[in-house]
Amino acid sequence: MVKLKSNDDKEFEVEEAAVIQSEMIKNMIEDGCATSVIPLPNIDSKTLIKVIEYLNKHINMGKAAETGEEDDLKEFDEQFVNMGWEELFDVIMAANYLNIHELMELCCQSAADRLKNKSVRAVREMLKITNDLTEEEEQEIINDAPWAFEGPEIDDTVN
Amino acid sequence: MEGNNDSVDVTGDNRISKLPKPILHHILSFISSNDAARMSTVSKVCASAWNSLPYLNFGYIHYGSQHMHDVIDQILANRKKNNIPMQNFSLWLGYYHPRLSFVDNWIKILVACNIKQLNLREKPDNVYYSLPETIFSAKSLTVLSLEGFKIELPADEHLSLRYFNGLTSFQVGETLPKLKKVNLVNLANQENLGYDHSVLQLIDIAAINVEDLSINNHSHGNINAVRVTDCKTLKSFYLNCVDITDNWLEELFYSLQNLEKFDLT
């Protein structure tokens, strides 16, 4: 078992087989730097719980294909990314810091899927972005790339 | 989103703007350039992310999109001017064009920007266009995936050729020590073309470091000569629609001592 500590001082025990999906922690273990608790100053406990849930489910992922668990994992992944933007970005930052490639791909793909075909207004609203471009700057971009603003598929809803 | 209004930061600060640029780029790498360019008008951070985005996926370009050439010209010129190291460029030309010299120019710029993955497709009934020689100076290239384009010699680690009409033999020799993965799909000729074609007769792979080799000639008839020699590091080998004999198999297994996975259909 490996002990991880979140930035709000909560400790979690994770099986080594699960936690080594993080390249960062794997390297620490190989270098013998993981003898006691591993502090993770960039990750809060709420996010760490999500990451550990993913790691535990994806343990021995290479074997999933042989045992026919692929569909099960796919379903888990779909459910897993069913979270709000804030939480999704937290998990992306954690996956990036811990260097968990598959988790990073899964979450970035999910973020991208939500942005696909969305109108500018919808993106601003979904992500609570205040437009800090001046009207002239905005118009200049639109003039430069009119092809990006054409097409019937542009979706103005925020779901 | 509904019900989240109380979490709006009054300063107008938002999470996506605080993501490090490489992460924002990574997210944008999963969407088309169309979407990414539109997002550039969302805010200053998004505009700057788009202008330095090293992943460009233009998808399918329709007939009559002449102005898209100018758009791509301009976007690539901008990348080059700002020394953006390019990761990925994908494009599918979905129409007939008598001369694809504009593609030469794009490849030149992409190579200058150290392009890593290049995916180009054109309509199979187009005039087959040879990639410019510049492609061989693409030192950073790890994936080259072409459909309908001709190339005289392959590139670095990963070689993927699909629907290569007119190819009579495909040979990879020891001159490509970096080649690790080879994927060949439907290299013989398409029957629906009305004029005579040469048929792929020989595939000869002698690449000392290749680990993964896949040959699939589904729907184009069997290839009757496949030679795989000196591929001592080959681990995974897939063959579909290739004529083989017992003798051939025996010799193959004798020479491929590190083979872990062999599929034959």
PDB file of C-alpha atoms in Angstrom, chain A residues 120 124 131-149, chain B residues 37-38 40-43 47 74:
ATOM      1  CA  VAL A 120     -19.144  31.601 -28.747  1.00  0.00           C
ATOM      2  CA  ARG A 124     -18.767  31.849 -22.512  1.00  0.00           C
ATOM      3  CA  ASN A 131     -15.306  38.545 -22.654  1.00  0.00           C
ATOM      4  CA  ASP A 132     -12.220  40.711 -22.216  1.00  0.00           C
ATOM      5  CA  LEU A 133     -11.780  41.394 -25.921  1.00  0.00           C
ATOM      6  CA  THR A 134     -12.799  44.790 -27.203  1.00  0.00           C
ATOM      7  CA  GLU A 135     -15.479  44.876 -29.857  1.00  0.00           C
ATOM      8  CA  GLU A 136     -12.826  45.814 -32.430  1.00  0.00           C
ATOM      9  CA  GLU A 137     -10.573  42.895 -31.441  1.00  0.00           C
ATOM     10  CA  GLU A 138     -13.477  40.480 -31.614  1.00  0.00           C
ATOM     11  CA  GLN A 139     -14.579  41.760 -35.008  1.00  0.00           C
ATOM     12  CA  GLU A 140     -11.032  41.510 -36.293  1.00  0.00           C
ATOM     13  CA  ILE A 141     -10.857  37.803 -35.391  1.00  0.00           C
ATOM     14  CA  ILE A 142     -14.225  37.150 -36.996  1.00  0.00           C
ATOM     15  CA  ASN A 143     -13.098  38.965 -40.146  1.00  0.00           C
ATOM     16  CA  ASP A 144      -9.911  36.907 -40.217  1.00  0.00           C
ATOM     17  CA  ALA A 145     -11.696  33.600 -39.835  1.00  0.00           C
ATOM     18  CA  PRO A 146     -15.220  33.867 -41.223  1.00  0.00           C
ATOM     19  CA  TRP A 147     -15.093  30.149 -42.121  1.00  0.00           C
ATOM     20  CA  ALA A 148     -15.167  29.266 -38.415  1.00  0.00           C
ATOM     21  CA  PHE A 149     -18.443  31.097 -37.874  1.00  0.00           C
TER      22      PHE A 149
ATOM     23  CA  ALA B  37     -10.776  29.131 -34.305  1.00  0.00           C
ATOM     24  CA  ARG B  38     -14.319  30.069 -33.340  1.00  0.00           C
ATOM     25  CA  SER B  40     -10.669  32.299 -30.172  1.00  0.00           C
ATOM     26  CA  THR B  41     -13.275  35.070 -29.944  1.00  0.00           C
ATOM     27  CA  VAL B  42     -14.381  33.903 -26.498  1.00  0.00           C
ATOM     28  CA  SER B  43     -11.666  35.783 -24.616  1.00  0.00           C
ATOM     29  CA  ALA B  47      -7.417  33.965 -28.737  1.00  0.00           C
ATOM     30  CA  GLN B  74      -2.475  32.318 -43.537  1.00  0.00           C
TER      31      GLN B  74
END
